[in-house]
Amino acid sequence: MAKVVVFDHPLIQHKLSYIRDEKTGTKEFRELVDEVGMLMAYEVTRDLELADVEIQTPVTKMTAKRLAGKKVAVVPILRAGLGMTDGVLKMIPAARVGHIGLYRDPKTLQPVEYFAKLPQDIEERDFIVVDPMLATGGSAIEAINSLKKRGATKIRFMCLIAAPEGVKLLQEAHPDVDIYIAALDEMLNDHGYIVPGLGDAGDRLFGTK
Ligand code: PRP
Ligand code: URA
């Protein structure tokens, strides 16, 4: 079974308290989600492979480490995943970006795919799927199904807030996918919203309703 990492870093918890706060407006919400995405990228990439390279410093030759192995692709689940993408790209500027568009049918809560555009060299890439919310788990499971169907083999999932129900279902559906969560909340309400959560991530990011 892949790992589930829940972040307890003070900076992340501090920023999350403002992200959750209903008084936080769109501009600040967007900036904070971007910042937390950047901070999380640091841990999510902890096990990327390194390779030795010979370099010359101004003082001497040395064997240094650079990223090796597969190249990275970040895949936001549209729309709200877009809010975390730039933060991750600040840490991994050479990463490619794929997009998977899914919305939850408000009645059935089932995800419906409406868009998918991914880098061509899928088998060669390490994928980081980003979405602020892991609620029922349906969207994340479907996005990862979509990636695997197209040939992706190494996938990580990162989100801001998760419900225990979503984590369980995602683990069962994709036991090979490591899950990174800034905060694990209590439960889902009858409308499939995370409690206490932050409300509708897409609406808060883009100022829609
Ligand atoms: C939200 C969120 C996730 C999904 C999580 O997207 O960004 O993608 O819900 O819920 P789930 O785990 O129950 O599937 P939404 O469907 O509201 O679309 P949006 O990002 O376009 O607003
Ligand atoms: N999607 C959201 O945007 N918020 C939730 O709480 C659950 C799903």
Short mmCIF file of C-alpha atoms and ligand atoms in Angstrom, two decimals:
data_model
loop_
_atom_site.label_atom_id
_atom_site.label_comp_id
_atom_site.label_asym_id
_atom_site.label_seq_id
_atom_site.Cartn_x
_atom_site.Cartn_y
_atom_site.Cartn_z
CA MET A 1 0.00 0.00 0.00
CA ALA A 2 1.28 3.45 -0.90
CA LYS A 3 1.80 6.04 1.81
CA VAL A 4 -0.51 8.76 3.07
CA VAL A 5 1.38 11.83 4.29
CA VAL A 6 -0.48 14.44 6.34
CA PHE A 7 1.51 17.65 6.68
CA ASP A 8 1.93 19.13 10.14
CA HIS A 9 4.25 21.97 9.19
CA PRO A 10 3.38 25.19 11.09
CA LEU A 11 3.60 27.38 7.98
CA ILE A 12 1.13 25.17 6.15
CA GLN A 13 -1.28 25.01 9.09
CA HIS A 14 -1.06 28.80 9.51
CA LYS A 15 -1.83 29.49 5.85
CA LEU A 16 -4.60 26.89 5.82
CA SER A 17 -6.37 28.70 8.67
CA TYR A 18 -6.72 31.75 6.37
CA ILE A 19 -7.66 29.60 3.37
CA ARG A 20 -10.49 28.05 5.38
CA ASP A 21 -11.70 31.37 6.82
CA GLU A 22 -14.83 32.59 5.02
CA LYS A 23 -13.63 36.19 5.47
CA THR A 24 -10.66 35.53 3.14
CA GLY A 25 -11.36 37.05 -0.29
CA THR A 26 -10.56 35.67 -3.74
CA LYS A 27 -7.20 37.42 -4.22
CA GLU A 28 -5.78 36.34 -0.87
CA PHE A 29 -7.28 32.85 -1.18
CA ARG A 30 -5.56 32.38 -4.55
CA GLU A 31 -2.21 33.61 -3.21
CA LEU A 32 -2.38 31.34 -0.18
CA VAL A 33 -3.33 28.23 -2.19
CA ASP A 34 -0.39 28.97 -4.48
CA GLU A 35 1.97 29.29 -1.48
CA VAL A 36 0.78 26.06 0.13
CA GLY A 37 1.14 24.27 -3.22
CA MET A 38 4.75 25.43 -3.31
CA LEU A 39 5.46 24.31 0.25
CA MET A 40 3.84 20.92 -0.32
CA ALA A 41 5.87 20.36 -3.49
CA TYR A 42 8.98 20.27 -1.33
CA GLU A 43 7.79 17.12 0.47
CA VAL A 44 5.96 15.53 -2.46
CA THR A 45 9.21 15.48 -4.44
CA ARG A 46 11.31 14.11 -1.57
CA ASP A 47 11.87 10.72 -3.22
CA LEU A 48 12.64 11.91 -6.76
CA GLU A 49 15.71 10.11 -8.02
CA LEU A 50 19.09 11.84 -8.08
CA ALA A 51 22.13 11.13 -10.25
CA ASP A 52 25.78 12.05 -9.79
CA VAL A 53 27.22 14.80 -11.98
CA GLU A 54 30.81 15.98 -12.12
CA ILE A 55 31.03 19.77 -11.78
CA GLN A 56 33.71 22.37 -11.23
CA THR A 57 33.08 24.87 -8.42
CA PRO A 58 35.25 28.02 -8.31
CA VAL A 59 37.36 26.08 -5.79
CA THR A 60 37.56 22.46 -7.00
CA LYS A 61 35.99 19.62 -8.92
CA MET A 62 33.24 17.70 -7.12
CA THR A 63 30.57 15.07 -7.63
CA ALA A 64 27.22 16.80 -7.12
CA LYS A 65 23.61 15.55 -7.34
CA ARG A 66 21.03 16.47 -9.93
CA LEU A 67 17.53 15.16 -10.59
CA ALA A 68 17.62 12.06 -12.72
CA GLY A 69 15.26 9.44 -13.95
CA LYS A 70 11.78 10.27 -15.07
CA LYS A 71 10.76 13.80 -15.87
CA VAL A 72 7.90 15.34 -13.93
CA ALA A 73 4.43 16.32 -15.11
CA VAL A 74 1.94 18.20 -12.95
CA VAL A 75 -1.72 17.47 -13.66
CA PRO A 76 -4.32 19.81 -12.16
CA ILE A 77 -7.88 18.52 -12.01
CA LEU A 78 -9.88 21.41 -13.48
CA ARG A 79 -10.89 23.78 -12.29
CA ALA A 80 -9.68 24.05 -8.73
CA GLY A 81 -6.43 22.11 -9.28
CA LEU A 82 -5.21 25.08 -11.33
CA GLY A 83 -4.83 27.01 -8.08
CA MET A 84 -2.08 24.67 -6.86
CA THR A 85 -0.23 24.25 -10.16
CA ASP A 86 1.92 27.39 -10.25
CA GLY A 87 3.14 26.77 -6.72
CA VAL A 88 4.42 23.33 -7.71
CA LEU A 89 5.93 24.75 -10.92
CA LYS A 90 7.89 27.31 -8.90
CA MET A 91 9.71 24.34 -7.35
CA ILE A 92 9.95 22.26 -10.56
CA PRO A 93 10.01 24.83 -13.37
CA ALA A 94 10.87 22.31 -16.10
CA ALA A 95 7.84 20.12 -15.38
CA ARG A 96 5.26 19.64 -18.11
CA VAL A 97 1.61 20.35 -17.31
CA GLY A 98 -1.29 18.11 -18.29
CA HIS A 99 -4.94 18.98 -17.65
CA ILE A 100 -7.87 16.78 -16.74
CA GLY A 101 -11.28 18.41 -16.59
CA LEU A 102 -13.82 16.84 -14.26
CA TYR A 103 -16.89 18.15 -12.53
CA ARG A 104 -18.97 16.48 -9.88
CA ASP A 105 -22.56 15.96 -10.87
CA PRO A 106 -24.30 17.80 -8.01
CA LYS A 107 -27.05 15.14 -7.76
CA THR A 108 -25.06 11.92 -8.01
CA LEU A 109 -21.70 13.38 -6.85
CA GLN A 110 -20.17 11.24 -9.63
CA PRO A 111 -17.26 12.80 -11.57
CA VAL A 112 -17.80 13.56 -15.26
CA GLU A 113 -14.71 13.99 -17.49
CA TYR A 114 -14.98 16.83 -20.03
CA PHE A 115 -11.34 17.43 -20.97
CA ALA A 116 -7.97 15.65 -21.02
CA LYS A 117 -4.73 16.94 -22.53
CA LEU A 118 -1.48 15.35 -21.40
CA PRO A 119 2.19 15.42 -22.40
CA GLN A 120 3.03 12.93 -25.13
CA ASP A 121 5.80 11.00 -23.35
CA ILE A 122 3.46 9.70 -20.65
CA GLU A 123 5.37 6.48 -19.84
CA GLU A 124 8.55 8.46 -19.14
CA ARG A 125 7.04 10.84 -16.60
CA ASP A 126 6.46 11.05 -12.87
CA PHE A 127 2.96 12.52 -12.45
CA ILE A 128 1.80 14.77 -9.62
CA VAL A 129 -1.98 15.15 -9.70
CA VAL A 130 -3.13 18.26 -7.83
CA ASP A 131 -6.57 19.23 -6.55
CA PRO A 132 -7.33 21.21 -3.38
CA MET A 133 -10.14 18.87 -2.28
CA LEU A 134 -10.37 15.10 -1.84
CA ALA A 135 -14.00 14.68 -0.76
CA THR A 136 -15.79 11.48 -1.87
CA GLY A 137 -12.61 10.63 -3.81
CA GLY A 138 -14.52 10.21 -7.07
CA SER A 139 -12.71 12.98 -8.97
CA ALA A 140 -9.22 11.91 -7.92
CA ILE A 141 -9.95 8.23 -8.68
CA GLU A 142 -11.34 9.10 -12.10
CA ALA A 143 -8.44 11.46 -12.96
CA ILE A 144 -5.92 8.76 -12.02
CA ASN A 145 -7.91 6.15 -14.01
CA SER A 146 -7.67 8.50 -16.96
CA LEU A 147 -3.89 8.87 -16.55
CA LYS A 148 -3.32 5.13 -16.16
CA LYS A 149 -5.52 4.35 -19.17
CA ARG A 150 -3.18 6.55 -21.22
CA GLY A 151 -0.04 4.82 -19.92
CA ALA A 152 1.05 6.63 -16.74
CA THR A 153 2.76 4.34 -14.24
CA LYS A 154 4.16 6.58 -11.49
CA ILE A 155 1.57 8.89 -9.94
CA ARG A 156 1.38 10.93 -6.74
CA PHE A 157 -1.73 12.80 -5.57
CA MET A 158 -1.60 16.02 -3.57
CA CYS A 159 -4.44 18.04 -2.05
CA LEU A 160 -5.07 20.67 0.59
CA ILE A 161 -7.94 19.09 2.50
CA ALA A 162 -9.19 15.51 2.50
CA ALA A 163 -12.10 13.68 4.07
CA PRO A 164 -11.36 10.24 5.57
CA GLU A 165 -13.95 8.69 3.21
CA GLY A 166 -12.09 10.00 0.15
CA VAL A 167 -8.68 8.88 1.37
CA LYS A 168 -9.99 5.36 1.98
CA LEU A 169 -11.62 5.05 -1.44
CA LEU A 170 -8.62 6.50 -3.25
CA GLN A 171 -6.28 4.10 -1.46
CA GLU A 172 -8.51 1.16 -2.33
CA ALA A 173 -8.83 2.17 -5.98
CA HIS A 174 -5.16 3.10 -6.46
CA PRO A 175 -3.01 1.43 -3.81
CA ASP A 176 0.14 2.37 -5.75
CA VAL A 177 -0.48 6.14 -5.53
CA ASP A 178 1.09 8.08 -2.64
CA ILE A 179 -1.31 10.65 -1.18
CA TYR A 180 -0.13 13.98 0.26
CA ILE A 181 -2.62 16.00 2.33
CA ALA A 182 -2.16 19.36 4.07
CA ALA A 183 -5.04 18.61 6.49
CA LEU A 184 -7.25 15.59 7.13
CA ASP A 185 -10.73 16.79 8.15
CA GLU A 186 -13.57 15.13 10.04
CA MET A 187 -16.17 14.02 7.49
CA LEU A 188 -18.39 14.79 4.50
CA ASN A 189 -21.78 16.43 4.88
CA ASP A 190 -24.95 15.36 3.03
CA HIS A 191 -23.97 17.45 -0.01
CA GLY A 192 -20.52 15.85 -0.27
CA TYR A 193 -18.75 18.89 1.18
CA ILE A 194 -15.82 18.43 3.52
CA VAL A 195 -16.48 19.46 7.14
CA PRO A 196 -15.07 21.81 8.35
CA GLY A 197 -13.36 22.19 4.95
CA LEU A 198 -13.13 25.48 3.08
CA GLY A 199 -16.34 25.47 1.04
CA ASP A 200 -16.27 25.18 -2.75
CA ALA A 201 -12.62 25.43 -3.77
CA GLY A 202 -13.31 26.32 -7.42
CA ASP A 203 -15.78 29.07 -6.53
CA ARG A 204 -13.47 30.56 -3.92
CA LEU A 205 -10.47 30.49 -6.27
CA PHE A 206 -12.22 31.98 -9.27
CA GLY A 207 -14.85 34.15 -7.58
CA THR A 208 -17.79 32.25 -9.08
CA LYS A 209 -20.86 30.88 -7.38
C1 PRP B 1 -14.22 19.87 -6.57
C2 PRP B 1 -12.76 19.69 -6.21
C3 PRP B 1 -12.50 18.28 -6.63
C4 PRP B 1 -13.81 17.60 -6.34
C5 PRP B 1 -13.65 16.79 -5.10
O1 PRP B 1 -14.36 20.10 -7.93
O2 PRP B 1 -11.92 20.63 -6.84
O3 PRP B 1 -12.14 18.14 -7.99
O4 PRP B 1 -14.77 18.63 -6.16
O5 PRP B 1 -14.80 16.08 -4.84
P1 PRP B 1 -14.87 14.48 -4.88
O6 PRP B 1 -13.68 13.98 -4.13
O7 PRP B 1 -16.15 14.20 -4.17
O8 PRP B 1 -14.89 14.05 -6.30
P2 PRP B 1 -15.78 20.43 -8.59
O9 PRP B 1 -16.42 19.19 -9.07
O10 PRP B 1 -16.56 21.30 -7.64
O11 PRP B 1 -15.36 21.24 -9.89
P3 PRP B 1 -14.60 22.64 -10.03
O12 PRP B 1 -13.18 22.46 -9.59
O13 PRP B 1 -14.71 22.93 -11.48
O14 PRP B 1 -15.33 23.65 -9.18
N1 URA B 2 -15.40 20.09 -3.56
C1 URA B 2 -15.17 21.29 -2.97
O1 URA B 2 -14.83 22.28 -3.64
N2 URA B 2 -15.33 21.39 -1.63
C2 URA B 2 -15.69 20.35 -0.88
O2 URA B 2 -15.81 20.50 0.35
C3 URA B 2 -15.93 19.10 -1.51
C4 URA B 2 -15.76 19.01 -2.85
#
